[in-house]
């Protein structure tokens, strides 16, 4: 039997990457498309159960079109059971579509669904059960046991926390987790493993790399694999422009350095130390790369070289500022950062 584990779809998300409105709206549609592709994959590969490990919606009050979309997916895929455990973003979602026999839900007590020799048990963590949920989990040792939870796994307890140490020797074969948006896996004990499947699509530059879902195979011995499926990938590239001489050579170096796919959403971080004015370099690079990638954002963190001895002797506001920084007891790195920011500000340029 094959089971699909996904989480953190965040239907209705505002998209946190500060994209232009037209691209932000397109990315919202791509979130729905990502779920459609996942379900199509499940149908094609004979998967009978999809575990939704929380945060299917981005808020407790999802937009009508996102809610209707989700329930339509379930309604029109009757041969697959959807096991929906709510997360911290959709904890108050009230399952307004009743009568869907293939939509199965969880609560603040352990709920178990059986498929032959496979049991899938899940619990929604809140303040009332955060301590007691571990002792109340009872699983049979001769079954293949999958547990479903949403939260931050670690050693501490409390609402939204999952103490892996308290799940040891509970006969868990696979712990399907939601909440962390990047795929990761590890061991619970000699028998069991856990996995965060990540999200289906990255929503910002804090969610870099390929996204997707996990497919679990329970034939004989339980195994699982991550399946990448995102339409676009957020990538971050750092380019040292210390060896460039002007805006033209800097633009040329950045253009030749990036090796991302045209569909990617790219952030370029400019670093290094140059002896020319880089004002406007970020916008120039964004314009030049605009047609090469889905979206490009450039952050200019390069320092402009300065002659501290020369500026220190100036009878001016710049000179006073330089002297104050040099006498402030800062490290060399902090001095450079402060002086560069200060000179930009005194020159009327934007400072991040």
Coordinates of C-alpha atoms in Angstrom, one line a residue:
X1 CA 0.0 0.0 0.0
X2 CA 1.3 3.5 -0.9
X3 CA 0.4 6.6 1.2
X4 CA 1.2 10.2 0.3
X5 CA 2.3 12.6 3.1
X6 CA 2.0 16.3 2.5
X7 CA 1.6 19.4 4.6
X8 CA 1.8 23.2 4.7
X9 CA 0.1 24.0 1.4
X10 CA -1.0 27.3 2.8
X11 CA -3.8 27.9 0.3
X12 CA -4.6 31.6 0.3
X13 CA -1.1 32.7 1.3
X14 CA -0.2 36.3 0.5
X15 CA 3.2 35.1 -0.7
X16 CA 5.9 36.5 1.5
X17 CA 8.6 37.1 -1.1
X18 CA 7.4 40.7 -1.9
X19 CA 6.7 39.9 -5.4
X20 CA 4.9 42.4 -7.7
X21 CA 1.1 42.1 -7.4
X22 CA 0.6 40.3 -10.8
X23 CA 3.3 37.7 -9.9
X24 CA 1.9 37.3 -6.4
X25 CA -1.5 36.6 -7.7
X26 CA 0.0 34.1 -10.1
X27 CA 1.8 32.4 -7.3
X28 CA -1.4 32.0 -5.4
X29 CA -2.9 30.2 -8.3
X30 CA 0.2 28.1 -8.5
X31 CA -0.4 26.9 -4.9
X32 CA -3.7 25.5 -6.0
X33 CA -2.1 24.0 -9.1
X34 CA 0.5 22.4 -6.9
X35 CA -2.2 20.5 -5.0
X36 CA -3.8 19.5 -8.2
X37 CA -0.5 18.0 -9.5
X38 CA 0.0 16.2 -6.3
X39 CA -3.4 14.6 -6.4
X40 CA -2.9 13.7 -10.1
X41 CA 0.4 12.0 -9.1
X42 CA -1.5 10.0 -6.4
X43 CA -4.2 8.9 -8.8
X44 CA -1.6 7.9 -11.5
X45 CA 0.5 5.9 -9.0
X46 CA -2.3 4.1 -7.2
X47 CA -2.0 5.9 -3.9
X48 CA -5.1 5.3 -1.8
X49 CA -4.5 7.6 1.2
X50 CA -3.2 11.2 1.3
X51 CA -2.1 12.5 4.8
X52 CA -2.6 16.2 5.1
X53 CA -0.4 17.0 8.2
X54 CA -1.7 20.6 8.8
X55 CA -1.8 24.1 7.5
X56 CA -3.7 23.3 4.3
X57 CA -5.1 26.8 4.6
X58 CA -3.1 29.9 5.5
X59 CA -5.6 31.1 8.0
X60 CA -8.6 30.0 10.1
X61 CA -10.8 31.9 7.8
X62 CA -9.7 30.8 4.3
X63 CA -10.9 32.6 1.2
X64 CA -14.1 31.2 -0.3
X65 CA -12.4 30.2 -3.6
X66 CA -9.6 28.3 -1.7
X67 CA -12.0 26.5 0.5
X68 CA -14.2 25.6 -2.4
X69 CA -11.2 24.4 -4.3
X70 CA -10.0 22.1 -1.5
X71 CA -13.4 20.5 -1.0
X72 CA -13.8 20.1 -4.7
X73 CA -10.5 18.2 -4.9
X74 CA -11.7 15.8 -2.2
X75 CA -15.2 15.4 -3.7
X76 CA -13.9 14.7 -7.2
X77 CA -11.2 12.1 -6.0
X78 CA -13.5 9.6 -4.3
X79 CA -11.0 6.7 -4.6
X80 CA -8.5 8.4 -2.3
X81 CA -9.0 9.0 1.4
X82 CA -7.9 12.4 2.6
X83 CA -6.8 12.4 6.2
X84 CA -6.8 16.1 7.3
X85 CA -5.1 17.1 10.6
X86 CA -5.3 20.8 11.3
X87 CA -2.2 22.9 12.0
X88 CA -1.5 26.1 13.8
X89 CA -2.7 28.2 10.8
X90 CA -6.0 26.4 10.2
X91 CA -6.7 25.2 13.7
X92 CA -10.2 26.7 13.7
X93 CA -11.2 25.4 10.2
X94 CA -14.6 23.9 10.7
X95 CA -15.0 21.3 7.9
X96 CA -18.0 23.0 6.4
X97 CA -18.4 20.3 3.7
X98 CA -20.1 17.4 5.4
X99 CA -21.0 14.1 3.8
X100 CA -17.6 13.6 2.1
X101 CA -16.9 10.0 3.0
X102 CA -13.3 10.2 1.9
X103 CA -12.5 13.2 4.1
X104 CA -11.4 12.0 7.5
X105 CA -10.4 14.3 10.3
X106 CA -8.6 14.3 13.6
X107 CA -9.2 16.0 17.0
X108 CA -7.5 16.8 20.3
X109 CA -7.6 13.0 21.1
X110 CA -5.8 10.3 19.2
X111 CA -7.9 9.2 16.2
X112 CA -7.1 6.0 14.3
X113 CA -7.9 4.9 10.8
X114 CA -7.1 1.3 9.7
X115 CA -6.2 0.1 6.2
X116 CA -5.5 -3.7 6.5
X117 CA -2.4 -4.1 8.7
X118 CA -1.6 -0.3 8.5
X119 CA -2.9 2.1 11.2
X120 CA -2.8 5.8 10.8
X121 CA -3.2 7.7 14.1
X122 CA -3.2 11.4 14.6
X123 CA -3.8 14.1 17.2
X124 CA -4.1 17.9 17.0
X125 CA -1.9 19.5 19.7
X126 CA -3.2 22.3 21.9
X127 CA -2.7 23.5 25.4
X128 CA -5.0 20.9 26.9
X129 CA -3.2 17.8 25.6
X130 CA 0.4 18.9 25.1
X131 CA 1.6 16.9 28.1
X132 CA -0.9 14.0 28.2
X133 CA -0.9 13.0 24.5
X134 CA 2.2 10.8 24.8
X135 CA 0.9 8.5 27.5
X136 CA -2.5 8.2 25.7
X137 CA -0.9 6.8 22.5
X138 CA -1.4 3.0 22.3
X139 CA -0.2 1.2 19.2
X140 CA -0.1 -2.5 18.5
X141 CA 3.4 -3.9 17.9
X142 CA 2.3 -6.3 15.1
X143 CA 0.9 -3.5 12.9
X144 CA 2.5 -1.0 10.6
X145 CA 1.9 2.2 12.6
X146 CA 1.9 5.7 11.1
X147 CA 1.4 8.7 13.5
X148 CA 0.5 12.2 12.3
X149 CA 1.3 15.5 14.2
X150 CA 1.9 19.1 13.4
X151 CA 4.4 21.1 15.3
X152 CA 8.1 21.8 16.1
X153 CA 9.9 18.6 17.0
X154 CA 12.6 18.7 19.6
X155 CA 13.1 18.1 23.3
X156 CA 10.9 20.7 24.8
X157 CA 7.1 20.4 25.4
X158 CA 4.1 22.6 25.3
X159 CA 1.5 23.7 22.8
X160 CA 2.8 23.3 19.3
X161 CA 5.8 21.3 20.5
X162 CA 6.5 17.6 19.8
X163 CA 8.9 15.8 22.2
X164 CA 10.4 13.0 20.1
X165 CA 12.0 11.4 23.2
X166 CA 8.5 10.7 24.6
X167 CA 7.5 8.9 21.3
X168 CA 10.3 6.3 21.6
X169 CA 9.2 2.7 22.1
X170 CA 5.7 3.5 21.1
X171 CA 5.7 1.1 18.1
X172 CA 5.7 4.0 15.6
X173 CA 7.1 3.1 12.2
X174 CA 6.7 6.5 10.6
X175 CA 5.8 9.9 12.1
X176 CA 4.3 12.2 9.5
X177 CA 5.0 15.8 10.5
X178 CA 3.9 19.2 9.3
X179 CA 5.0 22.7 10.2
X180 CA 8.6 22.9 8.9
X181 CA 8.7 23.9 5.2
X182 CA 11.8 21.9 4.2
X183 CA 12.0 18.2 3.9
X184 CA 14.0 16.5 6.6
X185 CA 14.0 13.0 8.3
X186 CA 15.5 11.2 11.2
X187 CA 15.2 8.4 13.6
X188 CA 12.8 8.2 16.6
X189 CA 14.2 4.9 17.9
X190 CA 15.4 1.5 16.5
X191 CA 12.0 0.9 14.9
X192 CA 10.7 4.2 13.8
X193 CA 11.5 7.3 11.8
X194 CA 10.0 10.7 11.4
X195 CA 9.8 13.1 8.4
X196 CA 8.8 16.6 7.7
X197 CA 7.6 16.5 4.1
X198 CA 8.0 20.3 3.7
X199 CA 5.6 22.5 1.7
X200 CA 4.5 22.0 -2.0
X201 CA 5.7 25.5 -3.1
X202 CA 8.2 27.9 -1.6
X203 CA 6.6 31.2 -0.7
X204 CA 9.6 33.4 0.1
X205 CA 13.4 33.5 0.2
X206 CA 13.3 31.8 3.6
X207 CA 12.0 28.7 1.8
X208 CA 14.8 28.0 -0.6
X209 CA 15.2 24.9 -2.8
X210 CA 13.0 22.2 -4.3
X211 CA 9.7 21.4 -2.5
X212 CA 7.3 18.5 -2.7
X213 CA 5.8 15.6 -0.7
X214 CA 6.7 12.2 0.6
X215 CA 5.5 8.8 -0.6
X216 CA 5.3 6.0 1.9
X217 CA 5.4 2.3 0.8
X218 CA 4.1 -0.2 3.4
X219 CA 4.7 -3.3 1.4
X220 CA 6.7 -5.7 3.5
X221 CA 8.9 -3.2 5.3
X222 CA 7.9 0.5 5.5
X223 CA 10.0 2.7 3.2
X224 CA 9.6 6.3 2.1
X225 CA 11.0 8.8 -0.4
X226 CA 10.8 12.6 -1.0
X227 CA 9.2 13.5 -4.4
X228 CA 10.2 17.0 -5.6
X229 CA 7.2 18.6 -7.4
X230 CA 7.4 22.5 -7.1
X231 CA 6.8 24.5 -10.3
X232 CA 9.3 27.1 -9.2
X233 CA 12.2 27.2 -6.8
X234 CA 13.5 30.1 -4.7
X235 CA 17.2 30.4 -5.1
X236 CA 19.7 32.7 -3.4
X237 CA 23.1 33.5 -5.0
X238 CA 26.0 35.4 -3.4
X239 CA 28.3 37.2 -5.9
X240 CA 31.6 38.9 -4.8
X241 CA 32.1 41.9 -7.0
X242 CA 35.5 42.9 -5.5
X243 CA 37.3 42.3 -8.8
X244 CA 35.0 44.5 -10.9
X245 CA 35.9 48.0 -12.0
X246 CA 32.5 49.6 -12.7
X247 CA 28.8 49.0 -13.1
X248 CA 29.2 47.4 -16.5
X249 CA 31.8 44.8 -15.3
X250 CA 29.7 44.1 -12.2
X251 CA 26.6 43.5 -14.2
X252 CA 28.5 41.2 -16.6
X253 CA 30.0 39.2 -13.7
X254 CA 26.6 38.7 -12.1
X255 CA 25.0 37.6 -15.3
X256 CA 27.7 35.0 -16.0
X257 CA 27.7 33.8 -12.4
X258 CA 24.0 32.8 -11.9
X259 CA 23.2 29.2 -13.0
X260 CA 19.5 29.0 -12.1
X261 CA 16.6 27.8 -14.2
X262 CA 14.5 30.4 -16.1
X263 CA 11.5 29.4 -13.9
X264 CA 13.3 30.2 -10.7
X265 CA 12.8 33.1 -8.3
X266 CA 16.2 34.5 -7.7
X267 CA 17.8 36.7 -5.0
X268 CA 21.3 38.0 -5.8
X269 CA 23.4 39.3 -2.8
X270 CA 26.2 41.5 -3.9
X271 CA 29.2 41.4 -1.5
X272 CA 32.8 42.5 -1.5
X273 CA 34.7 45.9 -1.6
X274 CA 34.9 48.1 -4.6
X275 CA 36.4 51.5 -5.4
X276 CA 33.5 52.9 -7.4
X277 CA 30.0 54.2 -6.6
X278 CA 27.5 51.3 -6.7
X279 CA 24.5 53.4 -6.3
X280 CA 21.8 52.0 -8.6
X281 CA 23.7 48.8 -9.4
X282 CA 20.9 46.6 -7.8
X283 CA 18.2 48.1 -10.1
X284 CA 20.5 47.9 -13.1
X285 CA 21.1 44.1 -12.6
X286 CA 17.4 43.5 -11.9
X287 CA 16.5 45.1 -15.3
X288 CA 19.2 43.1 -17.1
X289 CA 18.1 39.8 -15.7
X290 CA 14.3 40.4 -15.7
X291 CA 13.8 38.4 -18.8
X292 CA 16.1 35.5 -17.8
X293 CA 14.2 34.4 -14.7
X294 CA 10.7 34.5 -13.4
X295 CA 11.6 37.1 -10.9
X296 CA 15.0 38.6 -9.7
X297 CA 15.7 40.6 -6.6
X298 CA 19.1 42.2 -5.9
X299 CA 20.5 43.2 -2.6
X300 CA 23.6 45.4 -2.6
X301 CA 25.7 44.7 0.4
X302 CA 29.1 45.6 -1.2
X303 CA 31.3 48.1 0.5
X304 CA 32.8 51.1 -1.2
X305 CA 36.4 51.7 -0.4
X306 CA 37.2 54.9 1.5
X307 CA 40.3 56.7 2.6
X308 CA 39.7 57.0 6.3
X309 CA 42.8 59.1 6.9
X310 CA 41.7 61.6 4.3
X311 CA 38.1 61.8 5.4
X312 CA 39.1 61.9 9.1
X313 CA 40.8 65.2 8.6
X314 CA 37.9 66.9 6.8
X315 CA 36.2 69.8 8.6
X316 CA 32.8 68.6 7.7
X317 CA 29.9 66.5 8.9
X318 CA 31.5 63.5 7.1
X319 CA 34.7 64.1 8.9
X320 CA 33.0 64.3 12.3
X321 CA 31.2 61.1 11.6
X322 CA 34.3 59.3 10.5
X323 CA 36.2 60.4 13.6
X324 CA 33.3 59.3 15.9
X325 CA 33.3 55.8 14.4
X326 CA 37.1 55.4 14.4
X327 CA 37.2 56.4 18.1
X328 CA 34.2 54.2 19.1
X329 CA 36.1 51.0 19.8
X330 CA 34.4 49.0 17.1
X331 CA 35.8 46.0 15.3
X332 CA 37.3 46.6 11.8
X333 CA 34.3 44.9 10.3
X334 CA 31.8 47.0 12.2
X335 CA 33.8 50.2 11.4
X336 CA 33.5 49.4 7.7
X337 CA 29.8 48.7 7.9
X338 CA 29.1 51.8 10.0
X339 CA 31.1 54.1 7.8
X340 CA 29.6 52.8 4.5
X341 CA 26.1 53.1 5.9
X342 CA 26.8 56.5 7.3
X343 CA 28.4 57.9 4.0
X344 CA 25.4 56.6 2.1
X345 CA 23.0 58.3 4.4
X346 CA 25.0 61.6 4.4
X347 CA 25.0 61.4 0.6
X348 CA 21.2 61.1 0.5
X349 CA 21.2 57.5 -0.6
X350 CA 18.9 54.7 0.7
X351 CA 20.3 52.7 3.6
X352 CA 18.9 49.3 4.5

